[in-house]
Amino acid sequence: MSGEEKGRGGANGKGKKRKYLPHGKPVRKGLYPVRPGVQGFFLTCDGGREKQATNEALNLLDRFYEELLYEKNPEAASGMNHSKPLNKKITFDDSDSESDSGSSGEEDEKEEQTEPLKSGTDIQNSGEKTETVASTEQEKELVTPKNEEKDGEQIREENEESQPKKARVEIEKPIDELIAEELREMGDRKKRKFVALDSGCNGVIFIQMQKSEEDPNPVEIVQHMMNWAYTTKKHMSRFILRVLPVEIVCYASEEEIEKAIKPLFEKYFPEETSSPKKFAVLYDARANTGIDRMKIINAVAKSVPKPHKVDLSNPDKSIIVQIAKTNCMVGVVEKYKELSKFNLRQLTSQQ
């Protein structure tokens, strides 16, 4: 091989190098993608602010989740709060501190009284010979700094003794163990209630909820959040725009959507009912141009039983269909138009 070929081979080899884990798989960076079968929350945010919006979303969801959990089951919520260590302050009645402070004050007054006496004796002896005066002044300069240092050390010790003792804190477990437990919970994805997933689209966030039987569902959490924002008009986030609940995630095709929404519609739109409901289908797609909009809307509307009717102007239930790449996300909410289409920024900016 010539020198040129070796140089080319070396350059190509450097360009093809990749980092691998011990088991031979390449290192994965970033969040896990959204997959069918999960449920959670579909959020929109300002472009380029996905990380900041994700942190805000996790904090908001934790807050409103705990509020709903406390309303449903106060005992369970109180048990969660009591599981954390309680910091109890213990106060001490120190009689010694008061006496020490009093004695230090008296000693300071005595020292102040003795100092002018010394200066007076020096003035009386100033009438003697100049040589003796000069020698005494030199001796004072050498002696007084040492005496002042000793007096200063005594005063510091007395002040430290006179200071009241700091309140002690009793903790059930050592701090190191508590920190280790929190880090384990944060690192273990199974124990975390809300986990961010990669939606695959700019300006879109998906938060997965690992729900148990006693937990409120995503629809209840979002409805509670929007009602609170509508009544209080308080700003809750800088980057989040819209928060939508997702009860079903499936592959974006007509057949898969019809199969996935059947159990959901049985809960919200029962066939045997004395009070049929009005509904509307709202569709939006991102990063997917291969699906026909009207076909998906018609497939969803036909899956609702006949006693219930379509009403686009004043629906009782709104079926929200969001498509991001190859995933379809479906949720059923109430008062969608009245609550500014679940846009937090518009809800809090209205007066």
mmCIF file of C-alpha atoms in Angstrom:
data_model
loop_
_atom_site.group_PDB
_atom_site.id
_atom_site.type_symbol
_atom_site.label_atom_id
_atom_site.label_comp_id
_atom_site.label_asym_id
_atom_site.label_seq_id
_atom_site.Cartn_x
_atom_site.Cartn_y
_atom_site.Cartn_z
ATOM 1 C CA MET A 1 0.000 0.000 0.000
ATOM 2 C CA SER A 2 1.169 3.500 -0.782
ATOM 3 C CA GLY A 3 1.278 6.321 1.727
ATOM 4 C CA GLU A 4 -1.802 7.961 0.181
ATOM 5 C CA GLU A 5 -3.904 4.777 0.566
ATOM 6 C CA LYS A 6 -2.815 4.379 4.172
ATOM 7 C CA GLY A 7 -3.795 7.969 4.872
ATOM 8 C CA ARG A 8 -7.213 7.443 3.299
ATOM 9 C CA GLY A 9 -7.801 4.251 5.256
ATOM 10 C CA GLY A 10 -6.836 5.956 8.497
ATOM 11 C CA ALA A 11 -9.162 8.887 7.801
ATOM 12 C CA ASN A 12 -12.072 6.598 6.952
ATOM 13 C CA GLY A 13 -11.415 4.488 10.046
ATOM 14 C CA LYS A 14 -11.554 7.536 12.276
ATOM 15 C CA GLY A 15 -14.821 8.667 10.729
ATOM 16 C CA LYS A 16 -16.513 5.300 11.265
ATOM 17 C CA LYS A 17 -15.653 4.955 14.943
ATOM 18 C CA ARG A 18 -18.636 4.678 17.278
ATOM 19 C CA LYS A 19 -18.959 4.320 21.013
ATOM 20 C CA TYR A 20 -20.333 0.977 22.210
ATOM 21 C CA LEU A 21 -21.501 -0.305 25.555
ATOM 22 C CA PRO A 22 -19.956 -3.505 27.022
ATOM 23 C CA HIS A 23 -22.753 -5.674 25.618
ATOM 24 C CA GLY A 24 -22.026 -4.492 22.072
ATOM 25 C CA LYS A 25 -24.977 -2.124 21.518
ATOM 26 C CA PRO A 26 -24.439 1.524 20.592
ATOM 27 C CA VAL A 27 -24.950 4.181 23.263
ATOM 28 C CA ARG A 28 -28.469 5.610 23.256
ATOM 29 C CA LYS A 29 -28.957 9.305 23.930
ATOM 30 C CA GLY A 30 -32.216 11.111 24.611
ATOM 31 C CA LEU A 31 -35.704 9.981 25.601
ATOM 32 C CA TYR A 32 -37.484 6.767 24.704
ATOM 33 C CA PRO A 33 -40.004 7.142 21.858
ATOM 34 C CA VAL A 34 -43.769 7.009 22.244
ATOM 35 C CA ARG A 35 -45.106 3.512 21.651
ATOM 36 C CA PRO A 36 -48.625 2.058 21.358
ATOM 37 C CA GLY A 37 -50.299 0.921 24.553
ATOM 38 C CA VAL A 38 -49.317 3.814 26.839
ATOM 39 C CA GLN A 39 -51.417 6.652 28.220
ATOM 40 C CA GLY A 40 -50.519 10.113 29.404
ATOM 41 C CA PHE A 41 -50.556 13.706 28.205
ATOM 42 C CA PHE A 42 -50.013 15.381 24.857
ATOM 43 C CA LEU A 43 -48.594 18.893 25.246
ATOM 44 C CA THR A 44 -47.635 21.609 22.794
ATOM 45 C CA CYS A 45 -45.021 24.261 23.573
ATOM 46 C CA ASP A 46 -42.913 26.969 21.999
ATOM 47 C CA GLY A 47 -40.487 25.692 19.402
ATOM 48 C CA GLY A 48 -37.028 24.986 20.781
ATOM 49 C CA ARG A 49 -38.252 25.030 24.394
ATOM 50 C CA GLU A 50 -39.095 21.354 24.743
ATOM 51 C CA LYS A 51 -36.730 20.724 27.677
ATOM 52 C CA GLN A 52 -37.972 23.674 29.722
ATOM 53 C CA ALA A 53 -41.591 22.816 28.943
ATOM 54 C CA THR A 54 -41.008 19.192 29.965
ATOM 55 C CA ASN A 55 -39.740 20.244 33.390
ATOM 56 C CA GLU A 56 -42.720 22.567 33.845
ATOM 57 C CA ALA A 57 -45.136 19.843 32.759
ATOM 58 C CA LEU A 58 -43.737 17.298 35.218
ATOM 59 C CA ASN A 59 -44.062 19.775 38.101
ATOM 60 C CA LEU A 60 -47.622 20.765 37.156
ATOM 61 C CA LEU A 61 -48.796 17.189 36.721
ATOM 62 C CA ASP A 62 -47.325 16.159 40.083
ATOM 63 C CA ARG A 63 -49.089 19.057 41.775
ATOM 64 C CA PHE A 64 -52.575 18.471 40.361
ATOM 65 C CA TYR A 65 -52.219 14.706 40.699
ATOM 66 C CA GLU A 66 -51.574 15.053 44.435
ATOM 67 C CA GLU A 67 -54.530 17.430 44.828
ATOM 68 C CA LEU A 68 -56.916 14.992 43.146
ATOM 69 C CA LEU A 69 -55.493 12.054 45.078
ATOM 70 C CA TYR A 70 -56.086 13.869 48.363
ATOM 71 C CA GLU A 71 -59.690 14.658 47.380
ATOM 72 C CA LYS A 72 -60.369 11.033 46.449
ATOM 73 C CA ASN A 73 -58.552 9.315 49.305
ATOM 74 C CA PRO A 74 -57.353 11.629 52.116
ATOM 75 C CA GLU A 75 -55.952 8.720 54.118
ATOM 76 C CA ALA A 76 -53.730 7.556 51.277
ATOM 77 C CA ALA A 77 -52.494 11.080 50.627
ATOM 78 C CA SER A 78 -51.805 11.685 54.295
ATOM 79 C CA GLY A 79 -49.911 8.405 54.431
ATOM 80 C CA MET A 80 -47.746 9.554 51.518
ATOM 81 C CA ASN A 81 -46.915 12.781 53.327
ATOM 82 C CA HIS A 82 -46.136 11.052 56.618
ATOM 83 C CA SER A 83 -43.754 8.664 54.940
ATOM 84 C CA LYS A 84 -41.286 11.546 54.731
ATOM 85 C CA PRO A 85 -39.239 12.298 57.853
ATOM 86 C CA LEU A 86 -40.679 14.913 60.149
ATOM 87 C CA ASN A 87 -38.222 17.578 61.287
ATOM 88 C CA LYS A 88 -38.945 18.388 64.926
ATOM 89 C CA LYS A 89 -37.284 21.279 66.712
ATOM 90 C CA ILE A 90 -36.320 20.890 70.362
ATOM 91 C CA THR A 91 -35.804 24.039 72.413
ATOM 92 C CA PHE A 92 -33.617 24.119 75.505
ATOM 93 C CA ASP A 93 -34.039 26.352 78.552
ATOM 94 C CA ASP A 94 -30.463 27.433 79.197
ATOM 95 C CA SER A 95 -30.148 29.201 82.528
ATOM 96 C CA ASP A 96 -26.346 29.210 82.191
ATOM 97 C CA SER A 97 -26.481 31.351 79.058
ATOM 98 C CA GLU A 98 -28.261 34.189 80.831
ATOM 99 C CA SER A 99 -25.830 34.132 83.798
ATOM 100 C CA ASP A 100 -22.850 33.997 81.464
ATOM 101 C CA SER A 101 -24.108 36.968 79.484
ATOM 102 C CA GLY A 102 -24.689 38.897 82.710
ATOM 103 C CA SER A 103 -21.253 38.104 84.132
ATOM 104 C CA SER A 104 -19.558 39.006 80.853
ATOM 105 C CA GLY A 105 -21.304 42.362 80.898
ATOM 106 C CA GLU A 106 -20.107 43.070 84.476
ATOM 107 C CA GLU A 107 -16.533 42.103 83.613
ATOM 108 C CA ASP A 108 -16.582 44.416 80.602
ATOM 109 C CA GLU A 109 -17.723 47.307 82.829
ATOM 110 C CA LYS A 110 -14.913 46.584 85.337
ATOM 111 C CA GLU A 111 -12.330 46.603 82.563
ATOM 112 C CA GLU A 112 -13.643 49.919 81.270
ATOM 113 C CA GLN A 113 -13.352 51.391 84.794
ATOM 114 C CA THR A 114 -9.767 50.159 85.377
ATOM 115 C CA GLU A 115 -8.438 51.480 82.088
ATOM 116 C CA PRO A 116 -8.884 55.201 82.909
ATOM 117 C CA LEU A 117 -7.223 54.597 86.350
ATOM 118 C CA LYS A 118 -4.125 53.241 84.632
ATOM 119 C CA SER A 119 -3.994 56.201 82.322
ATOM 120 C CA GLY A 120 -4.298 58.536 85.357
ATOM 121 C CA THR A 121 -1.306 56.983 87.120
ATOM 122 C CA ASP A 122 0.744 57.368 83.972
ATOM 123 C CA ILE A 123 -0.156 61.049 83.826
ATOM 124 C CA GLN A 124 0.896 61.563 87.491
ATOM 125 C CA ASN A 125 4.284 59.932 86.908
ATOM 126 C CA SER A 126 4.851 62.035 83.783
ATOM 127 C CA GLY A 127 6.459 64.749 85.967
ATOM 128 C CA GLU A 128 9.538 62.557 86.499
ATOM 129 C CA LYS A 129 12.601 62.397 84.308
ATOM 130 C CA THR A 130 12.130 62.100 80.549
ATOM 131 C CA GLU A 131 14.304 58.997 80.331
ATOM 132 C CA THR A 132 12.060 57.039 82.692
ATOM 133 C CA VAL A 133 8.969 58.177 80.762
ATOM 134 C CA ALA A 134 10.380 57.003 77.471
ATOM 135 C CA SER A 135 11.313 53.630 78.921
ATOM 136 C CA THR A 136 7.858 53.135 80.427
ATOM 137 C CA GLU A 137 6.219 53.991 77.096
ATOM 138 C CA GLN A 138 8.358 51.429 75.307
ATOM 139 C CA GLU A 139 7.469 48.800 77.880
ATOM 140 C CA LYS A 140 3.764 49.594 77.440
ATOM 141 C CA GLU A 141 3.996 49.198 73.679
ATOM 142 C CA LEU A 142 5.519 45.781 74.174
ATOM 143 C CA VAL A 143 3.124 44.616 76.903
ATOM 144 C CA THR A 144 -0.259 46.042 75.915
ATOM 145 C CA PRO A 145 -0.687 44.055 72.653
ATOM 146 C CA LYS A 146 -0.234 40.795 74.536
ATOM 147 C CA ASN A 147 -2.699 41.852 77.227
ATOM 148 C CA GLU A 148 -5.223 42.963 74.579
ATOM 149 C CA GLU A 149 -4.924 39.617 72.782
ATOM 150 C CA LYS A 150 -5.545 37.744 76.021
ATOM 151 C CA ASP A 151 -8.541 39.939 76.868
ATOM 152 C CA GLY A 152 -9.929 39.434 73.341
ATOM 153 C CA GLU A 153 -9.659 35.644 73.609
ATOM 154 C CA GLN A 154 -11.416 35.679 76.988
ATOM 155 C CA ILE A 155 -14.238 37.825 75.609
ATOM 156 C CA ARG A 156 -14.707 35.489 72.594
ATOM 157 C CA GLU A 157 -14.886 32.440 74.828
ATOM 158 C CA GLU A 158 -17.432 34.160 77.085
ATOM 159 C CA ASN A 159 -19.511 35.218 74.061
ATOM 160 C CA GLU A 160 -19.498 31.682 72.670
ATOM 161 C CA GLU A 161 -20.640 30.327 76.023
ATOM 162 C CA SER A 162 -23.300 33.015 76.352
ATOM 163 C CA GLN A 163 -24.823 32.263 72.902
ATOM 164 C CA PRO A 164 -27.954 30.087 73.080
ATOM 165 C CA LYS A 165 -27.595 26.540 71.856
ATOM 166 C CA LYS A 166 -28.871 25.846 68.349
ATOM 167 C CA ALA A 167 -32.076 23.876 67.957
ATOM 168 C CA ARG A 168 -31.380 20.272 67.139
ATOM 169 C CA VAL A 169 -33.193 18.290 64.470
ATOM 170 C CA GLU A 170 -34.359 14.728 64.895
ATOM 171 C CA ILE A 171 -34.553 12.648 61.705
ATOM 172 C CA GLU A 172 -35.825 9.115 61.516
ATOM 173 C CA LYS A 173 -33.089 8.083 59.036
ATOM 174 C CA PRO A 174 -29.644 9.485 58.256
ATOM 175 C CA ILE A 175 -29.548 12.088 55.530
ATOM 176 C CA ASP A 176 -27.270 9.967 53.351
ATOM 177 C CA GLU A 177 -29.794 7.131 53.283
ATOM 178 C CA LEU A 178 -32.674 9.502 52.454
ATOM 179 C CA ILE A 179 -30.735 11.018 49.566
ATOM 180 C CA ALA A 180 -29.829 7.557 48.274
ATOM 181 C CA GLU A 181 -33.498 6.487 48.361
ATOM 182 C CA GLU A 182 -34.601 9.577 46.434
ATOM 183 C CA LEU A 183 -31.934 8.987 43.797
ATOM 184 C CA ARG A 184 -33.045 5.387 43.405
ATOM 185 C CA GLU A 185 -36.664 6.453 42.939
ATOM 186 C CA MET A 186 -35.640 9.068 40.383
ATOM 187 C CA GLY A 187 -33.477 6.578 38.539
ATOM 188 C CA ASP A 188 -36.061 3.795 38.544
ATOM 189 C CA ARG A 189 -38.539 4.554 35.751
ATOM 190 C CA LYS A 190 -41.062 2.074 37.119
ATOM 191 C CA LYS A 191 -41.501 3.986 40.395
ATOM 192 C CA ARG A 192 -41.896 7.386 38.745
ATOM 193 C CA LYS A 193 -45.511 8.368 38.127
ATOM 194 C CA PHE A 194 -44.792 10.660 35.132
ATOM 195 C CA VAL A 195 -42.080 9.999 32.536
ATOM 196 C CA ALA A 196 -41.222 12.110 29.487
ATOM 197 C CA LEU A 197 -41.138 10.341 26.109
ATOM 198 C CA ASP A 198 -39.922 11.483 22.718
ATOM 199 C CA SER A 199 -42.847 12.482 20.505
ATOM 200 C CA GLY A 200 -40.693 12.843 17.406
ATOM 201 C CA CYS A 201 -42.069 16.300 16.540
ATOM 202 C CA ASN A 202 -40.816 19.787 17.266
ATOM 203 C CA GLY A 203 -42.901 21.757 19.753
ATOM 204 C CA VAL A 204 -44.648 18.607 21.033
ATOM 205 C CA ILE A 205 -44.130 16.803 24.358
ATOM 206 C CA PHE A 206 -45.555 13.511 25.539
ATOM 207 C CA ILE A 207 -45.639 12.636 29.257
ATOM 208 C CA GLN A 208 -46.426 9.016 30.068
ATOM 209 C CA MET A 209 -48.473 8.290 33.199
ATOM 210 C CA GLN A 210 -47.945 4.974 34.952
ATOM 211 C CA LYS A 211 -51.412 4.702 36.442
ATOM 212 C CA SER A 212 -52.618 2.350 39.156
ATOM 213 C CA GLU A 213 -56.229 1.482 40.006
ATOM 214 C CA GLU A 214 -56.627 4.123 42.729
ATOM 215 C CA ASP A 215 -54.984 6.939 40.759
ATOM 216 C CA PRO A 216 -57.004 9.559 38.868
ATOM 217 C CA ASN A 217 -56.895 9.140 35.101
ATOM 218 C CA PRO A 218 -55.309 11.675 32.726
ATOM 219 C CA VAL A 219 -58.692 13.180 31.812
ATOM 220 C CA GLU A 220 -59.494 13.991 35.448
ATOM 221 C CA ILE A 221 -56.087 15.583 36.002
ATOM 222 C CA VAL A 222 -56.335 17.781 32.893
ATOM 223 C CA GLN A 223 -59.952 18.798 33.613
ATOM 224 C CA HIS A 224 -58.963 19.786 37.157
ATOM 225 C CA MET A 225 -55.989 21.773 35.843
ATOM 226 C CA MET A 226 -58.084 23.669 33.274
ATOM 227 C CA ASN A 227 -60.893 24.449 35.706
ATOM 228 C CA TRP A 228 -58.368 25.792 38.210
ATOM 229 C CA ALA A 229 -56.707 27.960 35.555
ATOM 230 C CA TYR A 230 -60.106 29.257 34.364
ATOM 231 C CA THR A 231 -61.254 30.275 37.844
ATOM 232 C CA THR A 232 -57.983 31.694 39.228
ATOM 233 C CA LYS A 233 -56.427 33.179 36.054
ATOM 234 C CA LYS A 234 -52.973 32.527 37.527
ATOM 235 C CA HIS A 235 -50.051 31.849 35.214
ATOM 236 C CA MET A 236 -48.613 28.370 35.694
ATOM 237 C CA SER A 237 -45.981 28.065 32.964
ATOM 238 C CA ARG A 238 -43.864 30.043 30.549
ATOM 239 C CA PHE A 239 -43.476 27.559 27.696
ATOM 240 C CA ILE A 240 -46.499 25.193 27.742
ATOM 241 C CA LEU A 241 -49.354 26.061 25.406
ATOM 242 C CA ARG A 242 -51.893 23.222 25.318
ATOM 243 C CA VAL A 243 -52.371 20.185 27.560
ATOM 244 C CA LEU A 244 -54.482 17.280 26.248
ATOM 245 C CA PRO A 245 -55.184 13.932 27.942
ATOM 246 C CA VAL A 246 -54.314 10.742 26.058
ATOM 247 C CA GLU A 247 -56.149 7.563 27.037
ATOM 248 C CA ILE A 248 -55.187 5.444 24.023
ATOM 249 C CA VAL A 249 -52.084 5.308 21.832
ATOM 250 C CA CYS A 250 -52.165 3.084 18.756
ATOM 251 C CA TYR A 251 -50.755 2.828 15.261
ATOM 252 C CA ALA A 252 -52.102 5.505 12.907
ATOM 253 C CA SER A 253 -54.333 3.457 10.603
ATOM 254 C CA GLU A 254 -58.111 3.112 10.263
ATOM 255 C CA GLU A 255 -58.209 -0.520 11.370
ATOM 256 C CA GLU A 256 -55.991 -0.029 14.408
ATOM 257 C CA ILE A 257 -57.856 3.079 15.515
ATOM 258 C CA GLU A 258 -61.253 1.359 15.279
ATOM 259 C CA LYS A 259 -60.003 -1.564 17.383
ATOM 260 C CA ALA A 260 -58.390 0.622 20.018
ATOM 261 C CA ILE A 261 -61.291 3.039 20.603
ATOM 262 C CA LYS A 262 -64.013 0.421 21.157
ATOM 263 C CA PRO A 263 -63.426 -0.080 24.916
ATOM 264 C CA LEU A 264 -62.984 3.670 25.360
ATOM 265 C CA PHE A 265 -66.309 4.494 23.705
ATOM 266 C CA GLU A 266 -68.100 1.809 25.714
ATOM 267 C CA LYS A 267 -67.160 3.764 28.839
ATOM 268 C CA TYR A 268 -68.121 7.232 27.586
ATOM 269 C CA PHE A 269 -70.925 6.382 25.131
ATOM 270 C CA PRO A 270 -72.920 3.356 26.388
ATOM 271 C CA GLU A 271 -75.481 1.895 23.994
ATOM 272 C CA GLU A 272 -78.255 1.523 26.591
ATOM 273 C CA THR A 273 -78.798 4.977 28.058
ATOM 274 C CA SER A 274 -81.755 7.251 28.713
ATOM 275 C CA SER A 275 -79.768 10.444 28.099
ATOM 276 C CA PRO A 276 -77.841 10.307 24.789
ATOM 277 C CA LYS A 277 -74.903 12.664 24.475
ATOM 278 C CA LYS A 278 -73.766 14.984 21.752
ATOM 279 C CA PHE A 279 -70.174 14.666 20.582
ATOM 280 C CA ALA A 280 -67.675 16.157 18.142
ATOM 281 C CA VAL A 281 -64.476 14.752 16.625
ATOM 282 C CA LEU A 282 -61.441 17.063 16.531
ATOM 283 C CA TYR A 283 -58.515 15.966 14.355
ATOM 284 C CA ASP A 284 -54.949 17.216 14.034
ATOM 285 C CA ALA A 285 -51.904 15.613 12.410
ATOM 286 C CA ARG A 286 -48.163 16.330 12.590
ATOM 287 C CA ALA A 287 -45.309 14.869 10.528
ATOM 288 C CA ASN A 288 -47.682 12.532 8.672
ATOM 289 C CA THR A 289 -49.111 13.336 5.257
ATOM 290 C CA GLY A 290 -50.038 9.788 4.194
ATOM 291 C CA ILE A 291 -53.349 9.612 6.153
ATOM 292 C CA ASP A 292 -56.619 11.002 4.867
ATOM 293 C CA ARG A 293 -58.160 13.360 7.422
ATOM 294 C CA MET A 294 -61.824 12.672 6.603
ATOM 295 C CA LYS A 295 -61.345 8.901 6.644
ATOM 296 C CA ILE A 296 -60.057 8.997 10.222
ATOM 297 C CA ILE A 297 -62.811 11.378 11.359
ATOM 298 C CA ASN A 298 -65.533 9.223 9.777
ATOM 299 C CA ALA A 299 -64.059 6.041 11.245
ATOM 300 C CA VAL A 300 -64.068 7.544 14.751
ATOM 301 C CA ALA A 301 -67.581 8.991 14.395
ATOM 302 C CA LYS A 302 -69.022 5.669 13.149
ATOM 303 C CA SER A 303 -67.578 3.842 16.154
ATOM 304 C CA VAL A 304 -69.903 5.787 18.493
ATOM 305 C CA PRO A 305 -73.269 3.990 19.014
ATOM 306 C CA LYS A 306 -76.438 5.429 17.447
ATOM 307 C CA PRO A 307 -78.242 6.883 20.490
ATOM 308 C CA HIS A 308 -75.522 9.532 20.601
ATOM 309 C CA LYS A 309 -75.450 12.237 17.959
ATOM 310 C CA VAL A 310 -72.916 14.546 16.355
ATOM 311 C CA ASP A 311 -73.098 18.229 17.305
ATOM 312 C CA LEU A 312 -70.147 20.375 16.284
ATOM 313 C CA SER A 313 -71.488 23.631 17.727
ATOM 314 C CA ASN A 314 -72.375 22.550 21.287
ATOM 315 C CA PRO A 315 -71.049 19.049 22.102
ATOM 316 C CA ASP A 316 -71.203 17.389 25.524
ATOM 317 C CA LYS A 317 -68.065 15.350 24.788
ATOM 318 C CA SER A 318 -65.163 16.168 22.487
ATOM 319 C CA ILE A 319 -63.146 13.301 21.004
ATOM 320 C CA ILE A 320 -59.625 14.596 20.397
ATOM 321 C CA VAL A 321 -57.530 12.709 17.839
ATOM 322 C CA GLN A 322 -53.853 13.683 17.583
ATOM 323 C CA ILE A 323 -51.512 12.019 15.087
ATOM 324 C CA ALA A 324 -47.755 12.438 15.460
ATOM 325 C CA LYS A 325 -45.694 10.523 12.896
ATOM 326 C CA THR A 326 -47.011 6.923 13.038
ATOM 327 C CA ASN A 327 -48.812 7.189 16.415
ATOM 328 C CA CYS A 328 -52.458 8.065 16.982
ATOM 329 C CA MET A 329 -53.493 9.452 20.390
ATOM 330 C CA VAL A 330 -57.135 9.653 21.463
ATOM 331 C CA GLY A 331 -58.794 11.300 24.470
ATOM 332 C CA VAL A 332 -62.342 12.332 25.441
ATOM 333 C CA VAL A 333 -62.873 15.623 27.314
ATOM 334 C CA GLU A 334 -65.659 18.038 28.294
ATOM 335 C CA LYS A 335 -66.016 21.815 27.786
ATOM 336 C CA TYR A 336 -63.255 21.874 25.228
ATOM 337 C CA LYS A 337 -64.291 25.106 23.499
ATOM 338 C CA GLU A 338 -65.418 26.808 26.712
ATOM 339 C CA LEU A 339 -61.957 26.250 28.235
ATOM 340 C CA SER A 340 -60.099 27.822 25.273
ATOM 341 C CA LYS A 341 -59.301 24.422 23.743
ATOM 342 C CA PHE A 342 -57.249 23.571 26.842
ATOM 343 C CA ASN A 343 -54.716 26.305 26.084
ATOM 344 C CA LEU A 344 -53.186 27.412 29.388
ATOM 345 C CA ARG A 345 -51.818 30.660 27.988
ATOM 346 C CA GLN A 346 -55.181 31.783 26.668
ATOM 347 C CA LEU A 347 -57.021 30.703 29.806
ATOM 348 C CA THR A 348 -54.768 32.683 32.122
ATOM 349 C CA SER A 349 -54.541 35.758 29.865
ATOM 350 C CA GLN A 350 -58.324 36.246 29.645
ATOM 351 C CA GLN A 351 -59.901 38.832 31.958
#
